[in-house]
Amino acid sequence: MTTTTARAHTYADLPGLMALMTGDEKHGPAATSTLDALWVLYDRVLRVTPEGADDPGRDRFLLSKGHGPMAYYAVLAAKGFVPVDWLEGFGSYDSPLGHHPDRLLVPGAEIGSGSLGHGLPLAVGTALGLKARGLTDPHVWVLVGDAELDEGSNHEAIAYAGPAGLERLHTLVIDNASASYARPGGIAARFEAAGWSALTVDGRDHDALYAAFTAPHPGRPHVVVARVESKEFAGEPESA
């Protein structure tokens, strides 16, 4: 949801905000692949504000695809969670904005990322914990990459969450064709086989993303597969 900032930033400002972050090891295509989905979530879906970042009733967003976090940082800056002037220090030794987000340093970050395959299990645990505390209103979102689904920890989480009926759990898979071929029938079919609600959309179409993010899925967790251009097309052939 739109939050109060020093000045109102729009989607059109994001490329300029991302351009403030320079240096090596940026994983540029990994970052830009998430840009549209992150913006739609923070601008139109997530119920969290900088002022309420510790509110027990807030929605939770977990970035599991933590490498190449420039889009995430740009969106957090646009929405007032972090100061815009932090962006220029991205990746420097004294900057809170590292090459992977650190929840102890980055306001609004729910987890610290690193090795792939942890975000979805953590999201399952978060949804279970909220339910156990009687907090049934917050939604839990986790963003993962398609190649990250090669991790067995994710498949254990997928297999558990469906039968457990974790209705407040949402997974956003950014599919840039890094490893989609590994799942017969496609990524959505893998989740559906475990009892999830699943939709596949154009990851650059904001209205399609919003419709998929807000689609009803009573009694089931929900996954949105957002297809974007392949990494080879974007000029970065390694998997992520």
CSV table of C-alpha atoms in Angstrom, one decimal:
chain,number,residue,atom,x,y,z
A,1,MET,CA,0.0,0.0,0.0
A,2,THR,CA,1.2,3.6,-0.6
A,3,THR,CA,3.0,5.0,2.4
A,4,THR,CA,4.1,8.5,3.5
A,5,THR,CA,7.6,9.5,2.2
A,6,ALA,CA,9.5,12.7,1.9
A,7,ARG,CA,8.1,12.9,-1.6
A,8,ALA,CA,5.7,10.6,-3.4
A,9,HIS,CA,7.6,8.2,-5.6
A,10,THR,CA,6.0,6.3,-8.5
A,11,TYR,CA,6.9,3.3,-10.5
A,12,ALA,CA,8.6,5.6,-13.0
A,13,ASP,CA,11.1,6.6,-10.3
A,14,LEU,CA,12.4,3.0,-9.8
A,15,PRO,CA,14.9,2.9,-12.6
A,16,GLY,CA,16.5,6.1,-11.3
A,17,LEU,CA,16.6,4.8,-7.8
A,18,MET,CA,18.2,1.5,-8.9
A,19,ALA,CA,20.8,3.5,-10.9
A,20,LEU,CA,22.0,5.0,-7.7
A,21,MET,CA,23.3,1.5,-6.7
A,22,THR,CA,26.6,0.8,-8.5
A,23,GLY,CA,29.5,-1.6,-8.3
A,24,ASP,CA,30.3,-5.2,-9.0
A,25,GLU,CA,28.3,-8.3,-8.0
A,26,LYS,CA,25.0,-6.6,-8.6
A,27,HIS,CA,23.2,-9.6,-10.3
A,28,GLY,CA,21.4,-7.0,-12.4
A,29,PRO,CA,19.0,-9.3,-14.3
A,30,ALA,CA,18.1,-11.1,-11.0
A,31,ALA,CA,17.1,-7.8,-9.6
A,32,THR,CA,15.2,-6.4,-12.6
A,33,SER,CA,13.3,-9.6,-12.9
A,34,THR,CA,11.5,-8.9,-9.6
A,35,LEU,CA,10.9,-5.1,-10.1
A,36,ASP,CA,7.3,-5.1,-11.3
A,37,ALA,CA,6.1,-7.8,-9.0
A,38,LEU,CA,7.7,-6.1,-6.0
A,39,TRP,CA,6.2,-2.7,-6.9
A,40,VAL,CA,2.7,-4.1,-7.3
A,41,LEU,CA,2.9,-5.9,-4.0
A,42,TYR,CA,4.1,-2.9,-2.0
A,43,ASP,CA,2.0,-0.3,-3.9
A,44,ARG,CA,-1.3,-2.2,-4.0
A,45,VAL,CA,-1.4,-5.3,-1.9
A,46,LEU,CA,0.8,-5.5,1.2
A,47,ARG,CA,-0.7,-4.0,4.3
A,48,VAL,CA,2.5,-2.7,5.9
A,49,THR,CA,3.9,0.8,6.4
A,50,PRO,CA,7.2,2.2,7.6
A,51,GLU,CA,5.5,3.4,10.7
A,52,GLY,CA,3.9,0.0,11.3
A,53,ALA,CA,6.9,-2.2,10.3
A,54,ASP,CA,6.7,-3.9,13.8
A,55,ASP,CA,2.9,-4.0,14.1
A,56,PRO,CA,1.9,-7.6,14.9
A,57,GLY,CA,-1.0,-7.2,12.5
A,58,ARG,CA,1.1,-6.3,9.5
A,59,ASP,CA,1.5,-8.4,6.4
A,60,ARG,CA,4.9,-10.1,6.1
A,61,PHE,CA,7.0,-10.1,3.0
A,62,LEU,CA,10.1,-12.4,2.9
A,63,LEU,CA,12.6,-12.0,0.1
A,64,SER,CA,14.2,-15.5,-0.4
A,65,LYS,CA,15.7,-14.5,-3.8
A,66,GLY,CA,18.0,-12.2,-1.9
A,67,HIS,CA,20.9,-11.9,-4.5
A,68,GLY,CA,20.6,-8.8,-6.6
A,69,PRO,CA,18.4,-6.9,-4.1
A,70,MET,CA,18.5,-3.5,-5.8
A,71,ALA,CA,14.9,-3.7,-6.9
A,72,TYR,CA,13.9,-4.5,-3.3
A,73,TYR,CA,15.9,-1.7,-1.9
A,74,ALA,CA,14.6,0.7,-4.6
A,75,VAL,CA,11.0,-0.2,-3.7
A,76,LEU,CA,11.7,0.1,0.1
A,77,ALA,CA,13.2,3.6,-0.6
A,78,ALA,CA,10.3,4.6,-2.8
A,79,LYS,CA,7.8,3.6,0.0
A,80,GLY,CA,9.8,5.3,2.8
A,81,PHE,CA,11.2,2.3,4.6
A,82,VAL,CA,14.8,3.3,4.0
A,83,PRO,CA,16.2,6.7,3.1
A,84,VAL,CA,16.9,7.3,-0.6
A,85,ASP,CA,20.4,8.5,0.3
A,86,TRP,CA,21.3,5.0,1.5
A,87,LEU,CA,21.1,3.7,-2.0
A,88,GLU,CA,24.4,5.2,-3.2
A,89,GLY,CA,26.3,3.3,-0.5
A,90,PHE,CA,24.9,-0.1,-1.7
A,91,GLY,CA,27.5,-2.8,-1.1
A,92,SER,CA,30.1,-0.7,0.6
A,93,TYR,CA,31.7,-1.8,3.9
A,94,ASP,CA,29.8,0.6,6.0
A,95,SER,CA,26.4,0.5,4.3
A,96,PRO,CA,23.3,-1.2,5.8
A,97,LEU,CA,22.4,-2.2,2.2
A,98,GLY,CA,24.4,-5.3,1.6
A,99,HIS,CA,24.4,-7.7,-1.4
A,100,HIS,CA,21.9,-9.7,0.6
A,101,PRO,CA,19.4,-7.9,2.8
A,102,ASP,CA,20.0,-8.1,6.6
A,103,ARG,CA,16.9,-7.9,8.7
A,104,LEU,CA,18.8,-6.3,11.5
A,105,LEU,CA,20.1,-3.5,9.3
A,106,VAL,CA,17.3,-2.9,6.7
A,107,PRO,CA,14.1,-1.4,8.0
A,108,GLY,CA,11.1,-3.4,6.7
A,109,ALA,CA,13.1,-6.6,5.9
A,110,GLU,CA,11.6,-9.6,7.6
A,111,ILE,CA,14.5,-12.1,7.1
A,112,GLY,CA,18.2,-12.1,6.3
A,113,SER,CA,18.8,-14.0,3.1
A,114,GLY,CA,21.8,-15.9,1.8
A,115,SER,CA,21.8,-19.5,0.8
A,116,LEU,CA,18.8,-20.2,-1.4
A,117,GLY,CA,16.0,-22.4,-0.3
A,118,HIS,CA,15.2,-20.9,3.1
A,119,GLY,CA,12.6,-18.3,2.5
A,120,LEU,CA,9.7,-20.6,1.7
A,121,PRO,CA,10.2,-22.8,4.8
A,122,LEU,CA,10.5,-19.7,6.9
A,123,ALA,CA,7.3,-18.3,5.4
A,124,VAL,CA,5.5,-21.6,6.3
A,125,GLY,CA,6.8,-21.3,9.8
A,126,THR,CA,5.8,-17.6,10.0
A,127,ALA,CA,2.2,-18.5,8.8
A,128,LEU,CA,2.0,-21.3,11.4
A,129,GLY,CA,3.4,-19.0,14.2
A,130,LEU,CA,0.9,-16.3,13.4
A,131,LYS,CA,-2.0,-18.8,13.4
A,132,ALA,CA,-0.8,-20.2,16.8
A,133,ARG,CA,-0.8,-16.7,18.2
A,134,GLY,CA,-4.4,-16.1,17.0
A,135,LEU,CA,-3.2,-13.6,14.4
A,136,THR,CA,-5.4,-14.7,11.6
A,137,ASP,CA,-5.5,-11.5,9.6
A,138,PRO,CA,-1.9,-10.9,8.4
A,139,HIS,CA,-0.9,-12.4,5.1
A,140,VAL,CA,2.5,-13.9,4.6
A,141,TRP,CA,4.3,-13.4,1.2
A,142,VAL,CA,7.6,-15.0,0.1
A,143,LEU,CA,9.4,-14.3,-3.2
A,144,VAL,CA,11.5,-17.1,-4.7
A,145,GLY,CA,13.3,-17.7,-7.9
A,146,ASP,CA,12.5,-20.6,-10.3
A,147,ALA,CA,15.9,-22.2,-9.9
A,148,GLU,CA,15.6,-21.9,-6.2
A,149,LEU,CA,12.8,-24.5,-6.4
A,150,ASP,CA,15.6,-27.1,-7.1
A,151,GLU,CA,16.2,-27.0,-3.3
A,152,GLY,CA,14.6,-29.9,-1.4
A,153,SER,CA,13.7,-27.7,1.5
A,154,ASN,CA,11.3,-25.8,-0.7
A,155,HIS,CA,9.6,-29.1,-1.8
A,156,GLU,CA,9.1,-30.1,1.8
A,157,ALA,CA,7.5,-26.7,2.5
A,158,ILE,CA,5.3,-27.0,-0.5
A,159,ALA,CA,4.2,-30.5,0.4
A,160,TYR,CA,3.4,-29.5,4.0
A,161,ALA,CA,1.6,-26.1,3.4
A,162,GLY,CA,-1.0,-27.5,1.0
A,163,PRO,CA,-2.5,-30.2,3.3
A,164,ALA,CA,-2.1,-27.9,6.3
A,165,GLY,CA,-4.4,-25.4,4.6
A,166,LEU,CA,-2.3,-22.3,5.2
A,167,GLU,CA,-4.6,-19.9,3.5
A,168,ARG,CA,-2.6,-16.8,4.6
A,169,LEU,CA,0.5,-18.1,2.8
A,170,HIS,CA,1.4,-16.7,-0.6
A,171,THR,CA,4.4,-17.6,-2.7
A,172,LEU,CA,5.6,-15.5,-5.6
A,173,VAL,CA,7.8,-17.4,-8.1
A,174,ILE,CA,9.8,-15.2,-10.5
A,175,ASP,CA,10.2,-17.5,-13.5
A,176,ASN,CA,13.0,-16.3,-15.8
A,177,ALA,CA,13.6,-19.8,-17.3
A,178,SER,CA,16.6,-20.5,-15.2
A,179,ALA,CA,15.3,-24.0,-14.3
A,180,SER,CA,11.7,-24.2,-15.3
A,181,TYR,CA,12.4,-27.2,-17.4
A,182,ALA,CA,13.0,-29.3,-14.3
A,183,ARG,CA,9.3,-29.6,-13.4
A,184,PRO,CA,7.1,-31.6,-15.8
A,185,GLY,CA,3.9,-29.7,-16.4
A,186,GLY,CA,5.4,-26.4,-15.2
A,187,ILE,CA,5.9,-24.7,-11.9
A,188,ALA,CA,2.3,-24.1,-11.1
A,189,ALA,CA,1.5,-27.8,-11.6
A,190,ARG,CA,4.0,-28.7,-8.9
A,191,PHE,CA,2.2,-26.5,-6.4
A,192,GLU,CA,-1.2,-27.6,-7.5
A,193,ALA,CA,-0.2,-31.3,-6.9
A,194,ALA,CA,0.4,-30.4,-3.3
A,195,GLY,CA,-3.0,-28.7,-2.8
A,196,TRP,CA,-2.1,-25.1,-3.6
A,197,SER,CA,-4.1,-22.6,-5.6
A,198,ALA,CA,-1.9,-21.5,-8.5
A,199,LEU,CA,-1.9,-18.9,-11.2
A,200,THR,CA,0.6,-18.1,-13.9
A,201,VAL,CA,0.8,-14.5,-15.3
A,202,ASP,CA,3.0,-12.1,-17.2
A,203,GLY,CA,5.5,-10.8,-14.7
A,204,ARG,CA,5.6,-7.4,-16.3
A,205,ASP,CA,1.8,-6.8,-16.5
A,206,HIS,CA,0.8,-4.9,-13.3
A,207,ASP,CA,-2.9,-5.4,-13.6
A,208,ALA,CA,-2.5,-9.2,-14.2
A,209,LEU,CA,-0.1,-9.4,-11.2
A,210,TYR,CA,-2.6,-7.5,-9.0
A,211,ALA,CA,-5.5,-9.8,-10.1
A,212,ALA,CA,-3.4,-12.9,-9.4
A,213,PHE,CA,-2.2,-11.6,-6.1
A,214,THR,CA,-5.7,-10.8,-4.9
A,215,ALA,CA,-7.5,-13.9,-6.3
A,216,PRO,CA,-9.5,-15.8,-3.7
A,217,HIS,CA,-8.2,-19.2,-2.6
A,218,PRO,CA,-10.3,-20.3,0.4
A,219,GLY,CA,-8.7,-23.0,2.5
A,220,ARG,CA,-5.5,-23.2,0.4
A,221,PRO,CA,-2.1,-21.5,0.2
A,222,HIS,CA,-1.6,-19.6,-3.1
A,223,VAL,CA,1.2,-19.3,-5.6
A,224,VAL,CA,1.6,-16.8,-8.4
A,225,VAL,CA,4.2,-17.7,-11.1
A,226,ALA,CA,5.3,-14.5,-12.7
A,227,ARG,CA,7.0,-15.1,-16.0
A,228,VAL,CA,9.6,-12.6,-17.2
A,229,GLU,CA,12.2,-12.6,-19.9
A,230,SER,CA,14.9,-15.3,-19.7
A,231,LYS,CA,18.2,-14.5,-18.1
A,232,GLU,CA,19.9,-15.4,-21.4
A,233,PHE,CA,17.8,-12.7,-23.1
A,234,ALA,CA,18.7,-10.3,-20.3
A,235,GLY,CA,22.4,-11.0,-20.8
A,236,GLU,CA,23.2,-13.1,-17.7
A,237,PRO,CA,23.3,-16.8,-18.5
A,238,GLU,CA,24.1,-18.2,-15.1
A,239,SER,CA,21.2,-19.6,-13.0
A,240,ALA,CA,19.6,-17.8,-10.1
